[in-house]
CSV table of C-alpha atoms and ligand atoms in Angstrom, one decimal:
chain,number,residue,atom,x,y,z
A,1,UNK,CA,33.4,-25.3,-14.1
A,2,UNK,CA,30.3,-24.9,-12.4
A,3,UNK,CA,26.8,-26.0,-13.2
A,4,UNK,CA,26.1,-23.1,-15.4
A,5,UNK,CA,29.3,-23.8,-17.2
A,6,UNK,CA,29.5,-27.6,-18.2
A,7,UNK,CA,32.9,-28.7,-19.2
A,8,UNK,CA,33.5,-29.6,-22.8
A,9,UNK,CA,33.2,-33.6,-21.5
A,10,UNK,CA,30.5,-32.8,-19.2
A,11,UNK,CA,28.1,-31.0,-22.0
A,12,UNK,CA,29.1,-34.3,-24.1
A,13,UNK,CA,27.4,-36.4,-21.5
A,14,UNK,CA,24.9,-33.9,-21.2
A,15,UNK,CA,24.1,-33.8,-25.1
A,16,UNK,CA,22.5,-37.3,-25.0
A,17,UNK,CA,20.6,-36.9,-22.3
A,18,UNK,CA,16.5,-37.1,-23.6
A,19,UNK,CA,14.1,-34.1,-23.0
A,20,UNK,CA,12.0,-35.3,-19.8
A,21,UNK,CA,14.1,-38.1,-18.8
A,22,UNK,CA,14.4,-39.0,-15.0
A,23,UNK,CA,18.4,-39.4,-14.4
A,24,UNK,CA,20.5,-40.6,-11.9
A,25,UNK,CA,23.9,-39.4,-11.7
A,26,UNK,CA,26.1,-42.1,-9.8
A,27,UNK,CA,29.6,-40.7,-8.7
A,28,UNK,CA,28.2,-37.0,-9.2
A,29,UNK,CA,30.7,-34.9,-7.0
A,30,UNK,CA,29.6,-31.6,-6.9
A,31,UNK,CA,26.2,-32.2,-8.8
A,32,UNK,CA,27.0,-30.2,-11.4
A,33,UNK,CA,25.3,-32.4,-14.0
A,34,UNK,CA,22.0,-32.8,-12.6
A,35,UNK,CA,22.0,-29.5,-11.6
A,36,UNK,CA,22.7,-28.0,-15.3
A,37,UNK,CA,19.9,-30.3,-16.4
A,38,UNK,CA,17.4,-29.6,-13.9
A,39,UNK,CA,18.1,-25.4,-14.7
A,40,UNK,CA,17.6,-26.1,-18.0
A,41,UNK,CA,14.4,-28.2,-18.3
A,42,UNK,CA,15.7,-31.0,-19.9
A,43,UNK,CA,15.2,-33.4,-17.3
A,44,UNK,CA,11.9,-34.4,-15.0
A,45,UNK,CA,14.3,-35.0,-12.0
A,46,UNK,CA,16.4,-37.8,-10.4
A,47,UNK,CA,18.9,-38.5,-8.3
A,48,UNK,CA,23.1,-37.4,-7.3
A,49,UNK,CA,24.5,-40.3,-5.9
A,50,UNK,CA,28.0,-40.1,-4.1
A,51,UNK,CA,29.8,-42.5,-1.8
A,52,UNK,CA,32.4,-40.3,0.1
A,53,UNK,CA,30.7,-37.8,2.4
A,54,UNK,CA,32.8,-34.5,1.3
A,55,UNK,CA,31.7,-34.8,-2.3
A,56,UNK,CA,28.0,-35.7,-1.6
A,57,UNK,CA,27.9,-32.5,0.7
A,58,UNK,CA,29.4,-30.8,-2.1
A,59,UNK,CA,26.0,-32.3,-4.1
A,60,UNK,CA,23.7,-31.6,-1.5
A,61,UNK,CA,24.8,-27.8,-0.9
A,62,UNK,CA,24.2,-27.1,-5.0
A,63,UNK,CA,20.9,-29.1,-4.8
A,64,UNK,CA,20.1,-26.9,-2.2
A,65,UNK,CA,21.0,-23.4,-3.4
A,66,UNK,CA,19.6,-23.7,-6.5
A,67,UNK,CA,16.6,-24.6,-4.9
A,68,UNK,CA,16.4,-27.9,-6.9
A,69,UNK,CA,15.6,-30.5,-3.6
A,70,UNK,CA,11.8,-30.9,-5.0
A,71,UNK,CA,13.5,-32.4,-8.8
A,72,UNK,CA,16.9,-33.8,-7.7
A,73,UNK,CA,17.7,-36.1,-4.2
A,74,UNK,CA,21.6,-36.7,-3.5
A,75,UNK,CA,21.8,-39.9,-1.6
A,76,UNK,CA,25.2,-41.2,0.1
A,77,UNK,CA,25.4,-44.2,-1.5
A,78,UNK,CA,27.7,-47.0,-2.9
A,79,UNK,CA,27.3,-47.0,-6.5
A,80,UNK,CA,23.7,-48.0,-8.0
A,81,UNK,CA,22.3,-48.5,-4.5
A,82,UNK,CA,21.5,-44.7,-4.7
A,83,UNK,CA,18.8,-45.2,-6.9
A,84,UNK,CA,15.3,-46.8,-5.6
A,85,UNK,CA,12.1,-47.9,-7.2
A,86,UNK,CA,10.1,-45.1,-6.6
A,87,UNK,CA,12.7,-43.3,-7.9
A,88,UNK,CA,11.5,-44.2,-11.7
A,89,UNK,CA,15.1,-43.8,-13.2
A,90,UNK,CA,15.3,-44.5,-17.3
A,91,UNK,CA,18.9,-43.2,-17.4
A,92,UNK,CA,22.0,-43.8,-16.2
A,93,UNK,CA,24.9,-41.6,-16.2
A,94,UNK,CA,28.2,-42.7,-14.9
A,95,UNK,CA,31.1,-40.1,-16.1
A,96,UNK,CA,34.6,-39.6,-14.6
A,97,UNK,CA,35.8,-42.9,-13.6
A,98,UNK,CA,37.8,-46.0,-15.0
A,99,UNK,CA,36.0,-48.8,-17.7
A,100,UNK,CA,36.8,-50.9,-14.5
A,101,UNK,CA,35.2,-49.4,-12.2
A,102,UNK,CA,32.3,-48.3,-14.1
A,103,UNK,CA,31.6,-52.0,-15.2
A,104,UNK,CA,31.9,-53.2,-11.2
A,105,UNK,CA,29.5,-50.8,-10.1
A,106,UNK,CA,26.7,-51.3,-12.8
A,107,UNK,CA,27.1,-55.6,-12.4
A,108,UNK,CA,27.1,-55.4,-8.9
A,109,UNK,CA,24.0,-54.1,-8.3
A,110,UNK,CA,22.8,-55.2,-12.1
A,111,UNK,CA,19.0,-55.8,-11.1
A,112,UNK,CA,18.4,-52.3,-10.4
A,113,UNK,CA,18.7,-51.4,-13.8
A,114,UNK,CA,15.6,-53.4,-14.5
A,115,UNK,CA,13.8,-49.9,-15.2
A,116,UNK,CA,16.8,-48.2,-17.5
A,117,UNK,CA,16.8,-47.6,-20.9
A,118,UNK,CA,20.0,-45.4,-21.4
A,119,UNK,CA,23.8,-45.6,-20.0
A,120,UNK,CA,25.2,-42.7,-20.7
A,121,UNK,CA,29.0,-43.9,-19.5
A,122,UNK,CA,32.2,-41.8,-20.2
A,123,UNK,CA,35.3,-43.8,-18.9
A,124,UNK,CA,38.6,-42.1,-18.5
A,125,UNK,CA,40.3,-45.5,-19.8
A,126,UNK,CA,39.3,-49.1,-20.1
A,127,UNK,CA,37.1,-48.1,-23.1
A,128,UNK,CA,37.4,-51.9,-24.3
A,129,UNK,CA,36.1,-53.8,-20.8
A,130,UNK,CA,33.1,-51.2,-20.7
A,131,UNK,CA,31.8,-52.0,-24.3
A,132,UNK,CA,32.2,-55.8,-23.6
A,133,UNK,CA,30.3,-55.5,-20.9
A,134,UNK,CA,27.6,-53.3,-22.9
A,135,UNK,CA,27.8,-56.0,-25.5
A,136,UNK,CA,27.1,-58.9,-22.9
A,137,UNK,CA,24.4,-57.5,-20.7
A,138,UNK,CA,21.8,-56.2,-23.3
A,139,UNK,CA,22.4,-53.0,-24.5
A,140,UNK,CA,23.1,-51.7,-27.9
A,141,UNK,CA,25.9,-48.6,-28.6
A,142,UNK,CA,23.7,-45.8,-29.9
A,143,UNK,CA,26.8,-43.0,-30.2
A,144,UNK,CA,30.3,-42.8,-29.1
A,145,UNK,CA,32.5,-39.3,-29.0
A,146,UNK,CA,35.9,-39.1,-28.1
A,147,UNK,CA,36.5,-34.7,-27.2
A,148,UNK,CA,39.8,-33.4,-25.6
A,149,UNK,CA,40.3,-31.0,-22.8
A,150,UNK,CA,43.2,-29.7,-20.8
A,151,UNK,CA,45.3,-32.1,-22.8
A,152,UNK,CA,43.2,-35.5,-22.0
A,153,UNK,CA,41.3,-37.5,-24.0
A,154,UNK,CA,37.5,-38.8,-23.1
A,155,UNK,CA,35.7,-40.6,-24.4
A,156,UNK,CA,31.4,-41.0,-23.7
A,157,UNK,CA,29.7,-44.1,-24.8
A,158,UNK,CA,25.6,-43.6,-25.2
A,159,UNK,CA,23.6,-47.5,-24.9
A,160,UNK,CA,20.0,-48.1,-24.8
A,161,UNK,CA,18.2,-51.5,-23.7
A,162,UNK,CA,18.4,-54.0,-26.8
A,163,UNK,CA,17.2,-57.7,-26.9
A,164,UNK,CA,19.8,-58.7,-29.1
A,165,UNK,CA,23.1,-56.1,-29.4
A,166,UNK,CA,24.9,-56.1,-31.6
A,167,UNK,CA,28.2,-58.9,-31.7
A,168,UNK,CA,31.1,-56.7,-32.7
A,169,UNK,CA,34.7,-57.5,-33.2
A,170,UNK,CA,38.0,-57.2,-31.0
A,171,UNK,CA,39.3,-54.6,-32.8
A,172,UNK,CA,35.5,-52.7,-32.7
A,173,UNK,CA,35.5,-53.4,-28.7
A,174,UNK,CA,39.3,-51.9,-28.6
A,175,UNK,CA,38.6,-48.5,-30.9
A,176,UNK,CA,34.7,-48.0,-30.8
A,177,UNK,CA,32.9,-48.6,-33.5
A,178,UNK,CA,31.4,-45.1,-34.1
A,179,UNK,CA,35.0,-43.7,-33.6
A,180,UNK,CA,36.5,-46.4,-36.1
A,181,UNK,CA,33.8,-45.2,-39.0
A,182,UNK,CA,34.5,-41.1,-37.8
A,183,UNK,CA,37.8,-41.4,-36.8
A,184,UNK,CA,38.4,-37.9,-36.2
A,185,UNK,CA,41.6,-36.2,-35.2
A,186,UNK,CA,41.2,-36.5,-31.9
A,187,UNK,CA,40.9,-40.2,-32.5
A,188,UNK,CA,43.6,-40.3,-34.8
A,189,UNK,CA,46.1,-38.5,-31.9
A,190,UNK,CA,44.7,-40.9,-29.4
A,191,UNK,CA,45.8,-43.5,-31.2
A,192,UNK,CA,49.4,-42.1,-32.6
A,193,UNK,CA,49.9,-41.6,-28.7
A,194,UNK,CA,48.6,-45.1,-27.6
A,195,UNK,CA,50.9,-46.7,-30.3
A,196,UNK,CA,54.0,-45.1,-29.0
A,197,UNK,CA,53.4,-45.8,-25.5
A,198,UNK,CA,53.0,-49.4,-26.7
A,199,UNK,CA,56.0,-50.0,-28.4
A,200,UNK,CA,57.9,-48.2,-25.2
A,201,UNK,CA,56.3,-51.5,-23.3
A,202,UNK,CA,57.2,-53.6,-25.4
A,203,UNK,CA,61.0,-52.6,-25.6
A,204,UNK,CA,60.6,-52.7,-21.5
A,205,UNK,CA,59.4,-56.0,-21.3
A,206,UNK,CA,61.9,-57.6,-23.8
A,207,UNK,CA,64.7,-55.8,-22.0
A,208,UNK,CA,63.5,-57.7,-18.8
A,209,UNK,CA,66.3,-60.9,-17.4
A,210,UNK,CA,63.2,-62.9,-18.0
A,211,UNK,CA,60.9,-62.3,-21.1
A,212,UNK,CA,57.6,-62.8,-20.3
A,213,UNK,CA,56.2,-64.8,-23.9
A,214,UNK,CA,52.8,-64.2,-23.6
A,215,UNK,CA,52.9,-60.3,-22.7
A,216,UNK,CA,55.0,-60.0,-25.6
A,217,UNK,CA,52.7,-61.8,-28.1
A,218,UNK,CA,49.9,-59.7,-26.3
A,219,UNK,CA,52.1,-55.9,-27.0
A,220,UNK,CA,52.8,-57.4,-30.7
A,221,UNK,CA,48.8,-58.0,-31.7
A,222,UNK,CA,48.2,-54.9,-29.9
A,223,UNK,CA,50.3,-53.0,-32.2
A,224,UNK,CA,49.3,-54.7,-35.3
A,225,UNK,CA,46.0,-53.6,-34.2
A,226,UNK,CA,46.6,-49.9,-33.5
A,227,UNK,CA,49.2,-50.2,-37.2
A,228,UNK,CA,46.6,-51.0,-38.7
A,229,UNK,CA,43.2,-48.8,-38.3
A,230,UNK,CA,45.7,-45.6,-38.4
A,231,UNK,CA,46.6,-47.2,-41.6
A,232,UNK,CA,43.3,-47.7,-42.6
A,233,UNK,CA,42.2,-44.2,-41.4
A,234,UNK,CA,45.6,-42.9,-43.4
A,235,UNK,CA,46.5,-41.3,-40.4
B,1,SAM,N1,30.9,-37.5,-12.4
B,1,SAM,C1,31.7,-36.3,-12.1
B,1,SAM,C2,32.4,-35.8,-13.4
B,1,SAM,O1,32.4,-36.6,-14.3
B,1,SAM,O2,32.9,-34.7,-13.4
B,1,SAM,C3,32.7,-36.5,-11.0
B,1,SAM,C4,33.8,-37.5,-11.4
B,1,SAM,S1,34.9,-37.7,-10.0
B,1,SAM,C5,36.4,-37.9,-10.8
B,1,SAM,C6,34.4,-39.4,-9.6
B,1,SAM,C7,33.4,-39.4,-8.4
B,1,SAM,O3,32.9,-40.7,-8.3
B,1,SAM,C8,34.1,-39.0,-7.1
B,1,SAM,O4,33.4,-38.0,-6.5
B,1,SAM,C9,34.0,-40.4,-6.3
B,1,SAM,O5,33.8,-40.2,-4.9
B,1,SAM,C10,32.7,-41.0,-6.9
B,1,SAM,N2,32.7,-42.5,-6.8
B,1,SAM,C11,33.7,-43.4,-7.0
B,1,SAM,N3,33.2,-44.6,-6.8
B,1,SAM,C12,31.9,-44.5,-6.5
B,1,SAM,C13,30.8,-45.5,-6.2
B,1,SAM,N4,31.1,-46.8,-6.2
B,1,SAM,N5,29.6,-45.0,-6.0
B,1,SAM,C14,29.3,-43.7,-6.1
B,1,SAM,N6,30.3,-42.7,-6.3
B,1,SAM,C15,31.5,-43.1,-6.5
């Protein structure tokens, strides 16, 4: 992969990026994101924001051989702390890391997102905590894909600033909405998988000298759940 060659997940992320939007790309690695969007127009500029040194050199070098420094800044930063005022950021794009980690970074520092109208998030699990915290703190699921590469499973959630989001279920917070009404069969496989690795819990946990109740109760709705949309789905 390199910035002229997004990978499949990357170009997903990419996809829903608007024409002319001003970007910042926290946890960006090699700035291969920013980069490809700079090259190809799409985007007015923004920032690469890293918090180890290696991979914000890494940033910096690409910024600076493709003779992008005057559209894209890579700042060595924790998180959204890269981004500043004058910086006139409208999206967000945080791709590559847990739903846990993605959620710390953008409440930690939740104020400077007072100028953002798109998250464009792609957690590599913890789907369910990211789209609670969507859910909770004003913005509305626009679009959620779920693509596989080299044998994983990603999926990208897309949220714009809305007064009132929508309220949605457990089981919508667990699958996705958009993926539950789509369910395609990289959904469906997630899912199979997720199911069996379940009910290998479950049989670990009640072989235990002391059964813990309340996980088990927890594995048991858990599979219901998963039984059920693939049922649903007629997967
Ligand atoms: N975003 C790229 C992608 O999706 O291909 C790179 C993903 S890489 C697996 C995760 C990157 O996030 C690493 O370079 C890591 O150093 C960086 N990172 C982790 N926590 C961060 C934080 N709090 N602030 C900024 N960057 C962070």
């Amino acid at each position: 992969m390199d910035a002229d060659h997004l990978s499949v997940r990357l170009a997903t992320v990419a996809k829903y990026v608007l024409p002319g939007s001003r970007i910042a790309d926290i946890g960006t690695d090699h700035a291969y994101l920013p980069v490809n969007l700079a090259k190809r127009g799409v985007i007015a500029g923004g920032v690469a924001g890293e918090v180890v040194p290696g991979p914000f050199k890494n940033a910096q070098r690409e910024i600076e051989q493709t003779q992008l420094t005057d559209k894209i800044t890579a700042r060595l930063a924790n998180g959204l702390k890269a981004m500043e005022p004058s910086d006139n950021i409208d999206t967000v794009v945080i791709a590559g890391m847990g739903g846990a980690l993605i959620t710390q970074i953008l409440t930690q520092d939740f104020d400077r997102l007072a100028g953002v109208n798109r998250l464009i998030l792609q957690p590599n699990v913890g789907e369910m905590t990211l789209r609670t915290f969507l859910m909770t703190h004003g913005f509305q699921l626009q679009a959620e894909e779920i693509v596989s590469e080299d044998g994983h499973d990603y999926e990208i959630l897309v949220a714009d600033r809305a007064d009132q989001p929508e309220q949605y279920t457990e089981e919508q917070l667990r699958f996705g909405p958009f993926l539950l009404a789509a369910h395609n069969a990289t959904f469906i496989a997630k899912w199979q998988r997720e199911l069996k690795r379940t009910k290998e819990v479950l049989q670990q946990v009640q072989s235990a000298k002391e059964v813990p109740a309340a996980k088990v109760a927890e594995l048991h709705t858990k599979i219901s759940e998963i039984e059920e949309v693939l049922q649903r789905v007629g997967a």
